[in-house]
């Protein structure tokens, strides 16, 4: 409380060195880490405290866990809604320009896309709530080729602001699986978004997307960016190599959760 966090941290480390399961030290050090923005490390300490003392969690700690969960959920909602909001802004600007040029029929097309994006945003919030509750998801036959095309259309405004070559290879036959179409599309959007971020610093920006069906279905998104510094942490919540304000480190974590619930997995190389 006096702002001497370094000294406090050293004391907690000393206590944990002697008693690794000390609940108070785990909780207090976790709060220090959370205040410093190291949410993943903080939650790991909270988990240790719970596992070591499942029956004696005090109300203060319970409140801390609730706030951490609320903060993570709020950040996830913000992250997932940012893409459609950016697209809506672009379509509104285009519609306004078309109306000033007396081209109302073309403007109606932009308004229709905005209406579709509003439906999509409502669906995203429903899915995030479902993800947080770990509830069952509704599935239906989905052609992954359609999901790839829909995700590309979704990112058209962002792609229009960057010179990038995108090559897409899709099978001639449908690639069907039972899944939630919105979750599948959200996974692809997040993969492409990260690929675009990875190639920003390149002069010749290239992204390859290919879909292969055999005994398993493989969807690959490749880019010619600088590569991954720590692939093992890529799918951890809040892990990001971007500058502050450019990303929360949640997109791939959410996507990995979606893929796991659908019986698949995400792999980074």
C-alpha atoms as a printed R data frame, in Angstrom:
    type eleno elety resid chain resno       x       y       z
1   ATOM     1    CA   UNK     A     1   0.000   0.000   0.000
2   ATOM     2    CA   UNK     A     2   2.968   2.322   0.559
3   ATOM     3    CA   UNK     A     3   4.080   1.749  -3.015
4   ATOM     4    CA   UNK     A     4   7.092  -0.358  -2.016
5   ATOM     5    CA   UNK     A     5   6.094  -3.196  -4.328
6   ATOM     6    CA   UNK     A     6   9.673  -4.334  -4.926
7   ATOM     7    CA   UNK     A     7  10.255  -4.990  -1.236
8   ATOM     8    CA   UNK     A     8   6.863  -6.672  -0.905
9   ATOM     9    CA   UNK     A     9   7.605  -8.913  -3.885
10  ATOM    10    CA   UNK     A    10  10.935  -9.944  -2.354
11  ATOM    11    CA   UNK     A    11   9.211 -10.852   0.925
12  ATOM    12    CA   UNK     A    12   6.577 -12.954  -0.870
13  ATOM    13    CA   UNK     A    13   9.329 -14.759  -2.825
14  ATOM    14    CA   UNK     A    14  11.220 -15.477   0.395
15  ATOM    15    CA   UNK     A    15   8.091 -16.890   2.037
16  ATOM    16    CA   UNK     A    16   7.265 -19.040  -1.004
17  ATOM    17    CA   UNK     A    17  10.838 -20.353  -1.122
18  ATOM    18    CA   UNK     A    18  10.319 -21.777   2.375
19  ATOM    19    CA   UNK     A    19   6.622 -22.662   1.969
20  ATOM    20    CA   UNK     A    20   5.595 -22.964  -1.714
21  ATOM    21    CA   UNK     A    21   1.912 -23.494  -0.799
22  ATOM    22    CA   UNK     A    22   1.560 -20.480   1.519
23  ATOM    23    CA   UNK     A    23  -1.892 -19.222   0.570
24  ATOM    24    CA   UNK     A    24  -1.457 -15.619   1.699
25  ATOM    25    CA   UNK     A    25   1.856 -15.201  -0.134
26  ATOM    26    CA   UNK     A    26   0.435 -16.756  -3.316
27  ATOM    27    CA   UNK     A    27  -2.627 -14.507  -3.242
28  ATOM    28    CA   UNK     A    28  -0.734 -11.296  -2.450
29  ATOM    29    CA   UNK     A    29   1.983 -11.922  -5.021
30  ATOM    30    CA   UNK     A    30  -0.767 -12.723  -7.548
31  ATOM    31    CA   UNK     A    31  -2.395  -9.352  -6.850
32  ATOM    32    CA   UNK     A    32   0.969  -7.623  -7.414
33  ATOM    33    CA   UNK     A    33   1.369  -9.391 -10.763
34  ATOM    34    CA   UNK     A    34  -2.200  -8.537 -11.810
35  ATOM    35    CA   UNK     A    35  -1.602  -4.867 -10.976
36  ATOM    36    CA   UNK     A    36   1.524  -5.004 -13.170
37  ATOM    37    CA   UNK     A    37  -0.524  -6.358 -16.093
38  ATOM    38    CA   UNK     A    38   0.876  -9.896 -15.864
39  ATOM    39    CA   UNK     A    39  -2.552 -11.513 -15.780
40  ATOM    40    CA   UNK     A    40  -1.527 -15.003 -16.915
41  ATOM    41    CA   UNK     A    41   1.167 -15.287 -14.219
42  ATOM    42    CA   UNK     A    42  -1.244 -13.904 -11.617
43  ATOM    43    CA   UNK     A    43  -3.955 -16.439 -12.453
44  ATOM    44    CA   UNK     A    44  -1.377 -19.239 -12.241
45  ATOM    45    CA   UNK     A    45  -0.594 -18.241  -8.633
46  ATOM    46    CA   UNK     A    46  -4.298 -17.978  -7.811
47  ATOM    47    CA   UNK     A    47  -4.753 -21.503  -9.197
48  ATOM    48    CA   UNK     A    48  -1.958 -22.760  -6.935
49  ATOM    49    CA   UNK     A    49  -3.643 -21.161  -3.949
50  ATOM    50    CA   UNK     A    50  -6.968 -22.815  -4.803
51  ATOM    51    CA   UNK     A    51  -5.429 -26.259  -5.368
52  ATOM    52    CA   UNK     A    52  -3.514 -26.087  -2.106
53  ATOM    53    CA   UNK     A    53  -6.427 -24.836   0.010
54  ATOM    54    CA   UNK     A    54  -9.715 -25.586  -1.795
55  ATOM    55    CA   UNK     A    55 -11.851 -25.342   1.326
56  ATOM    56    CA   UNK     A    56 -10.556 -22.109   2.874
57  ATOM    57    CA   UNK     A    57 -10.662 -19.494   0.135
58  ATOM    58    CA   UNK     A    58 -11.469 -16.189   1.805
59  ATOM    59    CA   UNK     A    59 -14.052 -13.683   0.469
60  ATOM    60    CA   UNK     A    60 -11.330 -11.194  -0.519
61  ATOM    61    CA   UNK     A    61  -9.691 -13.777  -2.771
62  ATOM    62    CA   UNK     A    62 -13.042 -14.804  -4.233
63  ATOM    63    CA   UNK     A    63 -13.683 -11.163  -5.098
64  ATOM    64    CA   UNK     A    64 -10.253 -10.968  -6.736
65  ATOM    65    CA   UNK     A    65 -10.994 -13.977  -8.918
66  ATOM    66    CA   UNK     A    66 -14.384 -12.551  -9.919
67  ATOM    67    CA   UNK     A    67 -12.780  -9.240 -10.905
68  ATOM    68    CA   UNK     A    68 -10.090 -11.040 -12.887
69  ATOM    69    CA   UNK     A    69 -12.705 -13.091 -14.748
70  ATOM    70    CA   UNK     A    70 -14.788  -9.977 -15.402
71  ATOM    71    CA   UNK     A    71 -11.757  -8.094 -16.694
72  ATOM    72    CA   UNK     A    72 -10.774 -10.941 -19.015
73  ATOM    73    CA   UNK     A    73 -14.318 -11.231 -20.377
74  ATOM    74    CA   UNK     A    74 -14.579  -7.471 -20.949
75  ATOM    75    CA   UNK     A    75 -11.277  -7.446 -22.800
76  ATOM    76    CA   UNK     A    76 -12.400 -10.381 -24.939
77  ATOM    77    CA   UNK     A    77 -15.646  -8.634 -25.928
78  ATOM    78    CA   UNK     A    78 -13.728  -5.485 -26.852
79  ATOM    79    CA   UNK     A    79 -11.235  -7.469 -28.929
80  ATOM    80    CA   UNK     A    80 -13.797  -9.475 -30.870
81  ATOM    81    CA   UNK     A    81 -16.071  -6.510 -31.639
82  ATOM    82    CA   UNK     A    82 -13.257  -4.281 -32.894
83  ATOM    83    CA   UNK     A    83 -13.098  -5.878 -36.362
84  ATOM    84    CA   UNK     A    84 -16.796  -5.518 -37.299
85  ATOM    85    CA   UNK     A    85 -16.861  -2.002 -35.828
86  ATOM    86    CA   UNK     A    86 -13.949  -0.983 -38.044
87  ATOM    87    CA   UNK     A    87 -15.708  -2.498 -41.064
88  ATOM    88    CA   UNK     A    88 -18.937  -0.653 -40.220
89  ATOM    89    CA   UNK     A    89 -17.078   2.660 -40.094
90  ATOM    90    CA   UNK     A    90 -15.657   2.012 -43.567
91  ATOM    91    CA   UNK     A    91 -19.031   1.053 -45.035
92  ATOM    92    CA   UNK     A    92 -20.703   4.110 -43.482
93  ATOM    93    CA   UNK     A    93 -18.102   6.393 -45.031
94  ATOM    94    CA   UNK     A    94 -18.665   4.745 -48.405
95  ATOM    95    CA   UNK     A    95 -22.448   5.007 -48.124
96  ATOM    96    CA   UNK     A    96 -22.205   8.699 -47.217
97  ATOM    97    CA   UNK     A    97 -20.044   9.356 -50.279
98  ATOM    98    CA   UNK     A    98 -22.428   7.454 -52.561
99  ATOM    99    CA   UNK     A    99 -25.436   9.396 -51.269
100 ATOM   100    CA   UNK     A   100 -23.714  12.745 -51.889
101 ATOM   101    CA   UNK     A   101 -23.117  11.567 -55.458
102 ATOM   102    CA   UNK     A   102 -26.796  10.633 -55.840
103 ATOM   103    CA   UNK     A   103 -26.167   6.895 -56.083
104 ATOM   104    CA   UNK     A   104 -28.669   5.594 -53.504
105 ATOM   105    CA   UNK     A   105 -28.941   2.061 -54.873
106 ATOM   106    CA   UNK     A   106 -25.222   1.453 -54.391
107 ATOM   107    CA   UNK     A   107 -25.423   3.020 -50.930
108 ATOM   108    CA   UNK     A   108 -28.128   0.500 -50.001
109 ATOM   109    CA   UNK     A   109 -25.593  -2.263 -50.566
110 ATOM   110    CA   UNK     A   110 -23.332  -0.711 -47.907
111 ATOM   111    CA   UNK     A   111 -26.271  -0.399 -45.516
112 ATOM   112    CA   UNK     A   112 -27.070  -4.082 -46.029
113 ATOM   113    CA   UNK     A   113 -23.492  -5.002 -45.140
114 ATOM   114    CA   UNK     A   114 -23.730  -2.870 -42.012
115 ATOM   115    CA   UNK     A   115 -26.937  -4.677 -41.067
116 ATOM   116    CA   UNK     A   116 -25.137  -8.001 -41.538
117 ATOM   117    CA   UNK     A   117 -22.287  -6.793 -39.333
118 ATOM   118    CA   UNK     A   118 -24.731  -5.810 -36.579
119 ATOM   119    CA   UNK     A   119 -26.140  -9.340 -36.646
120 ATOM   120    CA   UNK     A   120 -22.610 -10.656 -36.515
121 ATOM   121    CA   UNK     A   121 -21.739  -8.529 -33.476
122 ATOM   122    CA   UNK     A   122 -24.810  -9.815 -31.672
123 ATOM   123    CA   UNK     A   123 -23.705 -13.344 -32.508
124 ATOM   124    CA   UNK     A   124 -20.182 -12.714 -31.234
125 ATOM   125    CA   UNK     A   125 -21.427 -11.511 -27.853
126 ATOM   126    CA   UNK     A   126 -23.658 -14.578 -27.582
127 ATOM   127    CA   UNK     A   127 -20.741 -16.850 -28.427
128 ATOM   128    CA   UNK     A   128 -18.383 -15.180 -25.957
129 ATOM   129    CA   UNK     A   129 -20.983 -15.589 -23.228
130 ATOM   130    CA   UNK     A   130 -21.352 -19.223 -24.190
131 ATOM   131    CA   UNK     A   131 -17.565 -19.639 -24.199
132 ATOM   132    CA   UNK     A   132 -17.270 -18.135 -20.729
133 ATOM   133    CA   UNK     A   133 -19.933 -20.510 -19.392
134 ATOM   134    CA   UNK     A   134 -18.375 -23.535 -21.131
135 ATOM   135    CA   UNK     A   135 -21.832 -24.542 -22.279
136 ATOM   136    CA   UNK     A   136 -22.755 -26.793 -25.179
137 ATOM   137    CA   UNK     A   137 -22.700 -25.169 -28.599
138 ATOM   138    CA   UNK     A   138 -25.094 -25.611 -31.482
139 ATOM   139    CA   UNK     A   139 -23.536 -27.268 -34.509
140 ATOM   140    CA   UNK     A   140 -24.605 -27.663 -38.098
141 ATOM   141    CA   UNK     A   141 -22.983 -28.792 -41.371
142 ATOM   142    CA   UNK     A   142 -20.479 -26.126 -42.436
143 ATOM   143    CA   UNK     A   143 -18.528 -25.938 -45.695
144 ATOM   144    CA   UNK     A   144 -15.133 -24.602 -44.658
145 ATOM   145    CA   UNK     A   145 -14.660 -23.089 -48.111
146 ATOM   146    CA   UNK     A   146 -17.596 -20.769 -47.419
147 ATOM   147    CA   UNK     A   147 -16.115 -19.881 -44.026
148 ATOM   148    CA   UNK     A   148 -12.800 -18.912 -45.646
149 ATOM   149    CA   UNK     A   149 -14.577 -16.703 -48.194
150 ATOM   150    CA   UNK     A   150 -16.795 -15.096 -45.544
151 ATOM   151    CA   UNK     A   151 -13.787 -14.280 -43.380
152 ATOM   152    CA   UNK     A   152 -12.017 -12.695 -46.351
153 ATOM   153    CA   UNK     A   153 -15.072 -10.554 -47.090
154 ATOM   154    CA   UNK     A   154 -15.218  -9.563 -43.433
155 ATOM   155    CA   UNK     A   155 -11.647  -8.255 -43.579
156 ATOM   156    CA   UNK     A   156 -12.004  -6.473 -46.930
157 ATOM   157    CA   UNK     A   157 -11.812  -2.938 -45.413
158 ATOM   158    CA   UNK     A   158  -8.598  -3.786 -43.544
159 ATOM   159    CA   UNK     A   159  -7.077  -5.455 -46.607
160 ATOM   160    CA   UNK     A   160  -7.885  -2.372 -48.681
161 ATOM   161    CA   UNK     A   161  -5.601  -0.256 -46.494
162 ATOM   162    CA   UNK     A   162  -2.537  -2.481 -46.933
163 ATOM   163    CA   UNK     A   163  -0.666  -3.722 -49.991
164 ATOM   164    CA   UNK     A   164  -0.558  -7.473 -49.458
165 ATOM   165    CA   UNK     A   165  -0.684 -10.461 -51.793
166 ATOM   166    CA   UNK     A   166  -3.087 -13.147 -50.582
167 ATOM   167    CA   UNK     A   167  -3.180 -16.526 -52.292
168 ATOM   168    CA   UNK     A   168  -5.995 -18.929 -51.445
169 ATOM   169    CA   UNK     A   169  -6.094 -22.627 -52.368
170 ATOM   170    CA   UNK     A   170  -9.408 -24.402 -51.793
171 ATOM   171    CA   UNK     A   171 -10.572 -27.894 -52.814
172 ATOM   172    CA   UNK     A   172 -13.054 -28.169 -55.647
173 ATOM   173    CA   UNK     A   173 -15.328 -30.365 -53.506
174 ATOM   174    CA   UNK     A   174 -17.120 -29.197 -50.316
175 ATOM   175    CA   UNK     A   175 -15.210 -29.586 -47.046
176 ATOM   176    CA   UNK     A   176 -17.982 -30.336 -44.561
177 ATOM   177    CA   UNK     A   177 -17.794 -30.624 -40.791
178 ATOM   178    CA   UNK     A   178 -20.299 -30.183 -38.004
179 ATOM   179    CA   UNK     A   179 -19.537 -26.973 -36.154
180 ATOM   180    CA   UNK     A   180 -20.817 -23.575 -35.168
181 ATOM   181    CA   UNK     A   181 -20.315 -21.485 -38.336
182 ATOM   182    CA   UNK     A   182 -19.697 -18.257 -36.418
183 ATOM   183    CA   UNK     A   183 -16.952 -19.825 -34.320
184 ATOM   184    CA   UNK     A   184 -15.260 -21.284 -37.393
185 ATOM   185    CA   UNK     A   185 -15.360 -17.906 -39.114
186 ATOM   186    CA   UNK     A   186 -14.044 -16.149 -36.012
187 ATOM   187    CA   UNK     A   187 -11.066 -18.517 -35.859
188 ATOM   188    CA   UNK     A   188 -10.182 -17.767 -39.486
189 ATOM   189    CA   UNK     A   189 -10.583 -14.011 -39.010
190 ATOM   190    CA   UNK     A   190  -8.240 -14.077 -36.010
191 ATOM   191    CA   UNK     A   191  -5.627 -16.123 -37.869
192 ATOM   192    CA   UNK     A   192  -5.709 -13.744 -40.825
193 ATOM   193    CA   UNK     A   193  -5.628 -10.702 -38.583
194 ATOM   194    CA   UNK     A   194  -2.461 -11.977 -36.909
195 ATOM   195    CA   UNK     A   195  -0.922 -12.796 -40.282
196 ATOM   196    CA   UNK     A   196  -1.580  -9.225 -41.447
197 ATOM   197    CA   UNK     A   197   0.020  -7.847 -38.289
198 ATOM   198    CA   UNK     A   198   3.044 -10.102 -38.843
199 ATOM   199    CA   UNK     A   199   3.766  -8.809 -42.373
200 ATOM   200    CA   UNK     A   200   3.342  -5.096 -41.653
201 ATOM   201    CA   UNK     A   201   7.080  -4.520 -41.570
202 ATOM   202    CA   UNK     A   202   7.777  -6.377 -44.823
203 ATOM   203    CA   UNK     A   203   8.142  -4.688 -48.214
204 ATOM   204    CA   UNK     A   204   6.765  -7.715 -50.073
205 ATOM   205    CA   UNK     A   205   3.819  -8.793 -47.927
206 ATOM   206    CA   UNK     A   206   2.500 -12.271 -48.697
207 ATOM   207    CA   UNK     A   207  -0.099 -14.480 -46.999
208 ATOM   208    CA   UNK     A   208  -0.983 -18.001 -48.116
209 ATOM   209    CA   UNK     A   209  -4.174 -19.780 -47.127
210 ATOM   210    CA   UNK     A   210  -4.850 -23.354 -48.112
211 ATOM   211    CA   UNK     A   211  -7.434 -25.938 -47.166
212 ATOM   212    CA   UNK     A   212  -6.765 -29.668 -47.497
213 ATOM   213    CA   UNK     A   213  -9.094 -32.574 -46.808
214 ATOM   214    CA   UNK     A   214  -7.841 -36.108 -46.199
215 ATOM   215    CA   UNK     A   215  -8.195 -38.274 -43.106
216 ATOM   216    CA   UNK     A   216  -8.173 -34.941 -41.300
217 ATOM   217    CA   UNK     A   217  -9.048 -31.411 -42.386
218 ATOM   218    CA   UNK     A   218  -6.150 -28.960 -42.409
219 ATOM   219    CA   UNK     A   219  -6.571 -25.197 -42.731
220 ATOM   220    CA   UNK     A   220  -3.259 -23.359 -42.881
221 ATOM   221    CA   UNK     A   221  -2.540 -19.625 -42.767
222 ATOM   222    CA   UNK     A   222   1.078 -18.770 -43.606
223 ATOM   223    CA   UNK     A   223   2.809 -15.385 -43.798
224 ATOM   224    CA   UNK     A   224   6.294 -14.109 -44.617
225 ATOM   225    CA   UNK     A   225   6.700 -12.128 -41.417
226 ATOM   226    CA   UNK     A   226   9.693 -12.340 -39.079
227 ATOM   227    CA   UNK     A   227   8.486 -15.541 -37.447
228 ATOM   228    CA   UNK     A   228   7.389 -16.560 -33.955
229 ATOM   229    CA   UNK     A   229   9.658 -15.781 -31.007
230 ATOM   230    CA   UNK     A   230   7.881 -18.050 -28.522
231 ATOM   231    CA   UNK     A   231   5.323 -20.391 -30.187
232 ATOM   232    CA   UNK     A   232   4.646 -22.142 -26.872
233 ATOM   233    CA   UNK     A   233   3.021 -19.033 -25.414
234 ATOM   234    CA   UNK     A   234   1.111 -17.987 -28.523
235 ATOM   235    CA   UNK     A   235  -2.254 -19.285 -27.359
236 ATOM   236    CA   UNK     A   236  -2.004 -18.049 -23.760
237 ATOM   237    CA   UNK     A   237  -4.484 -15.301 -22.765
238 ATOM   238    CA   UNK     A   238  -2.966 -11.801 -22.820
239 ATOM   239    CA   UNK     A   239   0.285 -12.933 -24.460
240 ATOM   240    CA   UNK     A   240   1.201 -10.471 -27.203
241 ATOM   241    CA   UNK     A   241   4.308  -9.081 -28.874
242 ATOM   242    CA   UNK     A   242   2.470  -5.983 -30.088
243 ATOM   243    CA   UNK     A   243   2.940  -2.493 -28.703
244 ATOM   244    CA   UNK     A   244   0.513  -1.258 -26.005
245 ATOM   245    CA   UNK     A   245  -2.804  -0.303 -27.567
246 ATOM   246    CA   UNK     A   246  -2.264  -2.510 -30.643
247 ATOM   247    CA   UNK     A   247  -3.526  -5.787 -29.253
248 ATOM   248    CA   UNK     A   248  -4.675  -7.524 -26.077
249 ATOM   249    CA   UNK     A   249  -3.306 -10.977 -26.801
250 ATOM   250    CA   UNK     A   250  -6.741 -12.597 -26.680
251 ATOM   251    CA   UNK     A   251  -7.638 -13.395 -30.285
252 ATOM   252    CA   UNK     A   252  -5.604 -16.590 -30.628
253 ATOM   253    CA   UNK     A   253  -6.396 -17.708 -27.072
254 ATOM   254    CA   UNK     A   254 -10.123 -17.464 -27.795
255 ATOM   255    CA   UNK     A   255  -9.649 -19.152 -31.172
256 ATOM   256    CA   UNK     A   256  -7.727 -22.038 -29.590
257 ATOM   257    CA   UNK     A   257 -10.583 -22.497 -27.111
258 ATOM   258    CA   UNK     A   258 -13.129 -22.513 -29.919
259 ATOM   259    CA   UNK     A   259 -11.092 -25.047 -31.907
260 ATOM   260    CA   UNK     A   260 -10.750 -27.332 -28.899
261 ATOM   261    CA   UNK     A   261 -14.492 -27.317 -28.237
262 ATOM   262    CA   UNK     A   262 -15.069 -28.256 -31.888
263 ATOM   263    CA   UNK     A   263 -12.726 -31.237 -31.591
264 ATOM   264    CA   UNK     A   264  -9.799 -29.582 -33.368
265 ATOM   265    CA   UNK     A   265  -6.650 -27.718 -32.370
266 ATOM   266    CA   UNK     A   266  -4.483 -24.802 -33.390
267 ATOM   267    CA   UNK     A   267  -0.766 -25.356 -33.984
268 ATOM   268    CA   UNK     A   268   1.877 -22.643 -34.453
269 ATOM   269    CA   UNK     A   269   5.145 -23.142 -36.294
